[in-house]
Each structure stands twice: as C-alpha cells, then as structure tokens.
Coordinates of C-alpha atoms in Angstrom, one line a residue:
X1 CA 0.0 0.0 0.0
X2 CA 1.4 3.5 -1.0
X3 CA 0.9 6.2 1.3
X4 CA 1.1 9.9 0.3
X5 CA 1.7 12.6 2.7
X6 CA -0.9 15.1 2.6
X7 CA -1.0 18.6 1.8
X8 CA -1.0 21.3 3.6
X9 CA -4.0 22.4 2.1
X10 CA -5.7 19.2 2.7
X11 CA -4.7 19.4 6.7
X12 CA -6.0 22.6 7.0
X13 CA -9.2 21.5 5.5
X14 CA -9.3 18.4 7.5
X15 CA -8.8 20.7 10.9
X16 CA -11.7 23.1 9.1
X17 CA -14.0 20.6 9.3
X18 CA -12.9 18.5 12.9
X19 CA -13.5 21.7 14.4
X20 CA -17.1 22.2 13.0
X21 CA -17.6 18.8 14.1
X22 CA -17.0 19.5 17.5
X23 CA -18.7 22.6 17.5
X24 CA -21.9 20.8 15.9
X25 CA -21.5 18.1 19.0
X26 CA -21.5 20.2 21.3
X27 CA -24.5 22.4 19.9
X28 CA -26.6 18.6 20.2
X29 CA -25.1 18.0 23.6
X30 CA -26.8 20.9 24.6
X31 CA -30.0 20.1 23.2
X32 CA -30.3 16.7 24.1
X33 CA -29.2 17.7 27.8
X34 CA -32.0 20.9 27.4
X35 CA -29.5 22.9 28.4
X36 CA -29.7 25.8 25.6
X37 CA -28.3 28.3 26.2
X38 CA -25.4 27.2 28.3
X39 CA -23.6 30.8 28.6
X40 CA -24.2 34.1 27.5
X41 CA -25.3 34.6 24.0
X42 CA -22.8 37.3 21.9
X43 CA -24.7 38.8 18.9
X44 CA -22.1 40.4 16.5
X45 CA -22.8 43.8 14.8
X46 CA -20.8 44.7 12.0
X47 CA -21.7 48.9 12.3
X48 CA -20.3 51.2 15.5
X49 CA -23.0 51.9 18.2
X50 CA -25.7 53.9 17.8
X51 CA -26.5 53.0 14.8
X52 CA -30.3 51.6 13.1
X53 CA -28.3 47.5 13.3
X54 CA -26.9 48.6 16.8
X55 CA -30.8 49.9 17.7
X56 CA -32.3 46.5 16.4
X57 CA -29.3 43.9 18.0
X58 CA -29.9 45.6 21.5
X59 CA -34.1 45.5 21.5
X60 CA -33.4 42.1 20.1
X61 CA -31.0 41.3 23.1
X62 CA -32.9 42.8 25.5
X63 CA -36.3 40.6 24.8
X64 CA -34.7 37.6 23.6
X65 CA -32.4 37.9 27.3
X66 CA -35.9 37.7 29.0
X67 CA -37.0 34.7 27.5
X68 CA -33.4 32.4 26.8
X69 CA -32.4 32.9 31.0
X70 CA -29.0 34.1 29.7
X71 CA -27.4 37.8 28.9
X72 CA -27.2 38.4 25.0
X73 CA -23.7 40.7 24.7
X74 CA -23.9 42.7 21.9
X75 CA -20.5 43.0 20.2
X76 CA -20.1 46.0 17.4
X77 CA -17.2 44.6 15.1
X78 CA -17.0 47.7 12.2
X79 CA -14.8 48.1 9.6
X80 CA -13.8 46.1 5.9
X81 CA -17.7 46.9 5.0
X82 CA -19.2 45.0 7.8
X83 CA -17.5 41.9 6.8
X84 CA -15.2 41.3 9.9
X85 CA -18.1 41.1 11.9
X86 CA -19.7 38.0 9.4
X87 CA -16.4 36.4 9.3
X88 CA -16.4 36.1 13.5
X89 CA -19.0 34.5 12.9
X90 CA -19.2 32.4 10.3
X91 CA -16.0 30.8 12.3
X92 CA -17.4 30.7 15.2
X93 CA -18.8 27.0 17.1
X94 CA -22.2 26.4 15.6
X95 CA -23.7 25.8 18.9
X96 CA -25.9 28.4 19.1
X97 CA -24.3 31.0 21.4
X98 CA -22.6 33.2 19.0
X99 CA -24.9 35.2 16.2
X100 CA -25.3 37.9 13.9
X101 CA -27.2 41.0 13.5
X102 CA -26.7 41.3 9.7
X103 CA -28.4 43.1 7.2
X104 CA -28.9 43.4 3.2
X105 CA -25.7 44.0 2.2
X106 CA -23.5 42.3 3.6
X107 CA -25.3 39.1 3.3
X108 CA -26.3 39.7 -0.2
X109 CA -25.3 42.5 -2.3
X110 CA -21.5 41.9 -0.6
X111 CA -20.8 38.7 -1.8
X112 CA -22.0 40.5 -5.4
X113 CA -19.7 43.4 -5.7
X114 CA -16.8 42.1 -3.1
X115 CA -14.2 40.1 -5.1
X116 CA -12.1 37.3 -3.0
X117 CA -15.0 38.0 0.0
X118 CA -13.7 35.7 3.0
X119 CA -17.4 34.1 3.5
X120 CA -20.2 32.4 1.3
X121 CA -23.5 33.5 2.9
X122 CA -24.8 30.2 1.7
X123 CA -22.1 28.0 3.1
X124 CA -20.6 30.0 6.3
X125 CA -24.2 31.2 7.2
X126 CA -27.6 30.2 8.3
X127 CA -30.4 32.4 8.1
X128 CA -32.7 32.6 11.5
X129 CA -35.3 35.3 11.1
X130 CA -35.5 38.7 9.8
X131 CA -36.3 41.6 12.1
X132 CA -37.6 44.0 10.0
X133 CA -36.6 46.4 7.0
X134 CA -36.5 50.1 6.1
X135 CA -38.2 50.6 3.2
X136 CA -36.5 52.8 0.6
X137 CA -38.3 56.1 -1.1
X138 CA -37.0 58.2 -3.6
X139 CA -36.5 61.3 -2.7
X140 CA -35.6 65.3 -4.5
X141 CA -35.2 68.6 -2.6
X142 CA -38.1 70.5 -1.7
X143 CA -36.8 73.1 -3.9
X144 CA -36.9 70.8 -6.9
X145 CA -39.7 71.4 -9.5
X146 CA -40.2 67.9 -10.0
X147 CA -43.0 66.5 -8.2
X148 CA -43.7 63.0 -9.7
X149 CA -41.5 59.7 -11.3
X150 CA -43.0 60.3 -14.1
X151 CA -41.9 64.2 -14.3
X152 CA -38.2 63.0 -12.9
X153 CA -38.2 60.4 -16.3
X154 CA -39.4 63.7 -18.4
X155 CA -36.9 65.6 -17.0
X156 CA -34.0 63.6 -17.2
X157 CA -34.5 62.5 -20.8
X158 CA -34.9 66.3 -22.0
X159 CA -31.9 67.2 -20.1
X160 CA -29.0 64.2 -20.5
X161 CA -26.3 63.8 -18.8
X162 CA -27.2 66.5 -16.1
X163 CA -29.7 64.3 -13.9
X164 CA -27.6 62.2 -10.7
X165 CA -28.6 60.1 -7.5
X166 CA -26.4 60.2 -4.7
X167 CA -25.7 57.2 -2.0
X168 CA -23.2 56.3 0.7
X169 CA -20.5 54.6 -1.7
X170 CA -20.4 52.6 -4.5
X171 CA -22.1 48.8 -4.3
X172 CA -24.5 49.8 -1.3
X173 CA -28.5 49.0 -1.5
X174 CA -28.9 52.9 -2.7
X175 CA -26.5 52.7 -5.2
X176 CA -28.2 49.6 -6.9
X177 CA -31.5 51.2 -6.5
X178 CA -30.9 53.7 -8.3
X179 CA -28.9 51.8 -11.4
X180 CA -32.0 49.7 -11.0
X181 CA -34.6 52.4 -11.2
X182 CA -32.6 53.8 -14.5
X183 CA -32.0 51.0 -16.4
X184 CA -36.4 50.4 -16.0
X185 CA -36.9 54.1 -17.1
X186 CA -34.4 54.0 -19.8
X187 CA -32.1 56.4 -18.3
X188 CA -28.8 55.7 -20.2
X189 CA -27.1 58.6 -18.6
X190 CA -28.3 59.0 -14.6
X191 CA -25.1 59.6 -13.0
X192 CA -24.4 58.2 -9.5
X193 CA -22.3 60.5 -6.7
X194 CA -21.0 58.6 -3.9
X195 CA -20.4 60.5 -1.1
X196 CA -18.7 59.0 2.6
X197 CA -22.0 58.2 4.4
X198 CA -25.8 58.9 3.8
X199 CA -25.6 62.1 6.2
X200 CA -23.4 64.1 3.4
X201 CA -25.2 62.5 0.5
X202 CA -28.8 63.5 2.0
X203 CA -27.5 67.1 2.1
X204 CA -25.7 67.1 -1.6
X205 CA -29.4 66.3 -2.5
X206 CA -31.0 69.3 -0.4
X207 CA -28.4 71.4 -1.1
X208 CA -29.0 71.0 -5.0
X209 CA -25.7 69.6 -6.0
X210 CA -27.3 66.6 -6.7
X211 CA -30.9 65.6 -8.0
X212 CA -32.0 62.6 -5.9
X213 CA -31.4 59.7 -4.0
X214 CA -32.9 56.5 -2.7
X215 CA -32.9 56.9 1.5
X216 CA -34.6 54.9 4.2
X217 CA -37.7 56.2 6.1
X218 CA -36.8 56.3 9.5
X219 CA -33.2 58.8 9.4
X220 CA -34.8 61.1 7.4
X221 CA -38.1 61.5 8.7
X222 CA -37.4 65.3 10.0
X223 CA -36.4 66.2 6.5
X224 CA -39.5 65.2 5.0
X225 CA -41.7 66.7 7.9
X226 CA -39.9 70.3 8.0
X227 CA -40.3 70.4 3.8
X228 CA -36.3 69.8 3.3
X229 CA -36.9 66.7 1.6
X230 CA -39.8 66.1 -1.3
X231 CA -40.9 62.1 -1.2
X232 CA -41.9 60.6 -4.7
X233 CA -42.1 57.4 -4.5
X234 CA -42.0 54.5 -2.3
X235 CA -40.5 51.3 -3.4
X236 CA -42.6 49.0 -1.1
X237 CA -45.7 47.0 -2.0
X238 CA -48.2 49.0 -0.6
X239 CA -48.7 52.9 0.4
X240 CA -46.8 53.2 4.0
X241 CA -49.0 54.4 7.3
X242 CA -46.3 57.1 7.7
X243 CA -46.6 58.6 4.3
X244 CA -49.9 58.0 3.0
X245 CA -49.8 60.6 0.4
X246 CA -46.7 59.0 -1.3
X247 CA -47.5 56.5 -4.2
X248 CA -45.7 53.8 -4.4
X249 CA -43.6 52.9 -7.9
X250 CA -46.5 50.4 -9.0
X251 CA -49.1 52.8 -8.5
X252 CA -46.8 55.1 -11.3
X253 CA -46.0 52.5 -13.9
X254 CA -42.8 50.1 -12.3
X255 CA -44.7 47.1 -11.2
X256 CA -42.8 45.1 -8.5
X257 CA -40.4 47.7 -7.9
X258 CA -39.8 47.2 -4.3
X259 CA -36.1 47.5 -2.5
X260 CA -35.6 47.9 1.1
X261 CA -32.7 47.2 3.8
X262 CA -33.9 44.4 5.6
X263 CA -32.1 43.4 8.9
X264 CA -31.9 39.9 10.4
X265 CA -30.5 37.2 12.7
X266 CA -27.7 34.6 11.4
X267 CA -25.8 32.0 13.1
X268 CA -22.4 29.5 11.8
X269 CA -24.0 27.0 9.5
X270 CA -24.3 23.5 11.2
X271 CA -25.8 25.2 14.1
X272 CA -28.6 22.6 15.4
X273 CA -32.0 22.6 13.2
X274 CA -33.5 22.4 16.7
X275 CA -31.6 25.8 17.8
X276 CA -32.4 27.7 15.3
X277 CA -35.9 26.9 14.8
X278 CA -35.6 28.1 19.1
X279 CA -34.3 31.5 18.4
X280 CA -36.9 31.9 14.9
X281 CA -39.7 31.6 17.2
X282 CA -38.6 33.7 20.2
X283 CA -37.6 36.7 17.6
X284 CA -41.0 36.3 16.2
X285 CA -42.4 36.3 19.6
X286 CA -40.4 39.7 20.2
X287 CA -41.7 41.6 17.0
X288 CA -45.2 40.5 18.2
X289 CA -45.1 42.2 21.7
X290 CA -46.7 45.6 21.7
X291 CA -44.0 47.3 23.3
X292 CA -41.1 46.1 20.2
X293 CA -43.6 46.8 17.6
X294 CA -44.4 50.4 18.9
X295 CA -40.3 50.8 19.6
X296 CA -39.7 49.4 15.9
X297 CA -42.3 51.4 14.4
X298 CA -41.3 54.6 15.5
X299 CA -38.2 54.4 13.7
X300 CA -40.0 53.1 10.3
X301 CA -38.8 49.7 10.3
X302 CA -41.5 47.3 9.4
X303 CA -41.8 44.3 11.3
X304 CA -41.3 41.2 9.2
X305 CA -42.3 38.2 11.2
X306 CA -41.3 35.2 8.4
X307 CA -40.6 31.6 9.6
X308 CA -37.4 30.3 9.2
X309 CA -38.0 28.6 5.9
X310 CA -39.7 31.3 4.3
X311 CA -37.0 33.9 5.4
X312 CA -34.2 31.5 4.0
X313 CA -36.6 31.6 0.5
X314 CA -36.0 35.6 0.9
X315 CA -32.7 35.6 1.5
X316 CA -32.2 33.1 -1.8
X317 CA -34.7 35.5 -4.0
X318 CA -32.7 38.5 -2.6
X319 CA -29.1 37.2 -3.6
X320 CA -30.8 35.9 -7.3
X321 CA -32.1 39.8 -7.8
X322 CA -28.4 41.6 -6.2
X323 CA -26.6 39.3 -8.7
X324 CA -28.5 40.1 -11.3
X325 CA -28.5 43.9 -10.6
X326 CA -24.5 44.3 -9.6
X327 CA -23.9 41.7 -13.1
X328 CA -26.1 44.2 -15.5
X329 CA -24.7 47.4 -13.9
X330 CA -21.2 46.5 -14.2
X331 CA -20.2 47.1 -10.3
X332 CA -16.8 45.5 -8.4
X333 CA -15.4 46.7 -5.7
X334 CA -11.5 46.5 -5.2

C-alpha cells in the first residue's frame, strides 16, 4: 500500500471541518441535555453603536435575554464593509451561542460586488429570522420642480447627462437602486455621486448639488416633515402608514419595484436545526409584543415576522435579484 503525505491544504481543511464537528457536537449536547443556552449569547454587529443595526441587536437582546435565561452581549465589530463582523461569525462554534445582526448588504449584495470575499452566505451562514426592513423612497429637494417619477423620467431625458442620485458609496442597496430604477426608465445617462456616508449625500441632494437619492424612512423623517426633503415614491408594496400621500412605484408605472434594507438574525451553519428553529420563534415572539412593535415602528422599520424557511426563501430570492442587478450594472469593488 502506497501512502502519500498530505497537503498542507488538505490538513488545513481536515482541521476546518474537525473543528465544526466539534462545534456541531456540542450544539446537540446541549440540546439533548435541554441545556440551551449554556452561557451568554454574543450577537455580532458589523456597524459602530448607535447605529439603526446597533438599535435592532440591542431591543433584540434585551427581549430575547428575557425569554433564553442568559445575557445576550452585543458586540459591534465595524470596519472592511461590515465583513469582519460576518467572518467572527461564520468561524465561530455552531452551537448556538454566538450570532449575527446582519443586514442586506452584507449578506447579499457583498458577496455580489466584493471580489475574493472571505465568507459564502450560503455555506458559512444560516439564516434565522428577519427583524424587519426600512423601506426605501426616492427622494428630490423640496426646492426641486419635480413633483412626480413620471416628471423625474421627463426631466432627465430632456436634459442628458445633467440628472444624478447620490448614496453612501459605490455597491451599497442605494447605489443599486438607483442603477435599478434607470436601467427600467431608460435612463442611459443617470449619474451616481457617492459620497462617505448617507448624512453628506442627504445634504448634496437638499443642497441642489445633486438631483436625488434613494434613502430609508426612518433617518430622514425630520427632512421630509420640515419640507427639506420632497418624497416621490416608495419602493414597497403597498402605500406606507407614515406617508400615506406618497404612491408607491406600481401605482406610477414600475410594477414590483420594491427594494428595502432588511435586517436579520444569522448563526455558523451547522448550528442545530432544533436551535435555530428556538431563536426563529422567540424573535417572532419579540416583534409580536406591543412594546417592540411600537419601539420598531417609531423608527420606520417594518416588522417582518417570516418563519425560518420562508426567510431563508428571501434571503435566496434577494441574492438571485443583487446578482443580477450588480452583473447588469457592471459594479466590483476593489
């Protein structure tokens, strides 16, 4: 018998999977001894406190504390465009006790635009329940003349090359909105701006440096109230509670046009089937109690409460349509 000594490559992958192995047998030690959670849970954040994730993670924490008999940690990991935070985790034992407060993009427009990305979403990860979303409008300054979608199309096709959207950096959700909404209106030559955050593109927009953007509700509710900001459309399914007046993109001739930043809970993959069907039901048990549904709506999130099957079918249909998008617009980030 011949024996060949193995690569280095083929130890580190044999260590790879020991190691999820033991992870895995411990997460069904747990279980089988009803012992879940063992310790404190730590939910990674991949945005600095303070921020609409950070908001989410700790009312998530602070429910889901109540009910699991252990402290939930919140950890904020920032930086590489949230993706040190989803590498922790995706490396971390998938026993239950370590999870992620992701969002949108980085679980599915990242691993579009991100060459050489350090995690697959759909091998490192697996998907536990969404939280809720922000819905995204499309908004011009209140000084703007331009009072419809259908006057923004009119406008930009008699004037070429002079019409732009601004968003917090290339490859982000407003970005691809807006590539989106062109490329449906025929708008060959809509410009986008990035600009280093949503604060300084918001202001390029009011400011009349730049024409429009694609925002979330809930930042940039004061805006709209003190006539700052002019809503046109919403790019949800139905007319919103908060802004009744505003039509949505259906109701103005782009059926199905409907992007928002959803926000959700992920843990390793190989975590326990049992586990995370556990934490599904105690998040949708959170969005359900009066007080987190007041707290969530009063910052414009909508709560989503999806089971755990029907949220991984969303995050699937989500990646399909961010593929798609990032492939026809031509987008990589170095």
């Amino acid at each position: 018998m011949t024996v060949r000594s193995a690569t280095k490559a083929t130890v580190v992958a044999f260590a790879a999977a020991a190691a999820s192995l033991i992870g895995l047998g411990a997460g069904l030690d747990a279980l089988a001894q009803g012992t879940f959670p063992s310790k404190n849970i730590h939910l990674i954040v991949g945005n600095a406190a303070g921020g609409g994730t950070d908001y989410l993670a700790r009312l998530l924490g602070q429910k889901m504390s109540e009910r699991l008999g252990q402290a939930v940690v919140i950890e904020n990991k920032p930086g590489a465009n949230s993706t040190i935070a989803v590498q922790a985790v995706a490396k971390a034992p998938p026993d239950g006790h370590t999870l992620l407060m992701g969002s949108i993009g980085m679980l599915t427009v990242n691993p579009a635009v991100v060459p050489n990305l350090l995690y697959d979403t759909k091998r490192d990860l697996a998907p536990i329940s969404i939280i809720g979303s922000f819905p995204l409008i499309l908004t011009v300054s209140a000084a703007s003349p331009i009072r419809s979608v259908q006057e923004l199309i009119a406008y930009a096709k008699a004037n070429p090359d002079k019409v732009s959207y601004a968003g917090a950096g290339a490859g982000t959700t407003p970005d691809l909105t807006g590539g989106e909404f062109a490329r449906r209106a025929g708008l060959d030559k809509l410009v986008f701006v990035p600009f280093r955050g949503t604060a300084p593109a918001t202001a390029a927009v009011i400011g009349g440096d730049v024409q429009l953007t694609f925002v979330s509700m809930g930042p940039h509710i004061e805006f709209i109230r003190n006539g700052t900001l002019r809503v046109l459309a919403a790019a949800t399914p139905q007319r919103r509670p908060y802004v009744p007046d505003v039509a949505t993109f259906a109701e103005q001739g782009f059926p199905n046009f409907e992007m928002s930043t959803w926000f959700s809970l992920f843990a390793p993959k190989g975590t326990p089937k049992e586990i995370v069907d556990q934490l599904n039901l105690y998040t949708r048990e959170v969005q359900a109690e009066p007080e987190a549904r007041k707290r969530l709506e009063a910052t414009f999130i909508d709560p989503l409460a999806l089971t755990q099957s029907e949220f991984a079918t969303l995050v699937k249909a989500d990646a399909v349509k961010y593929e798609r998008i990032v492939r026809e617009q031509g987008i990589k980030l170095e």
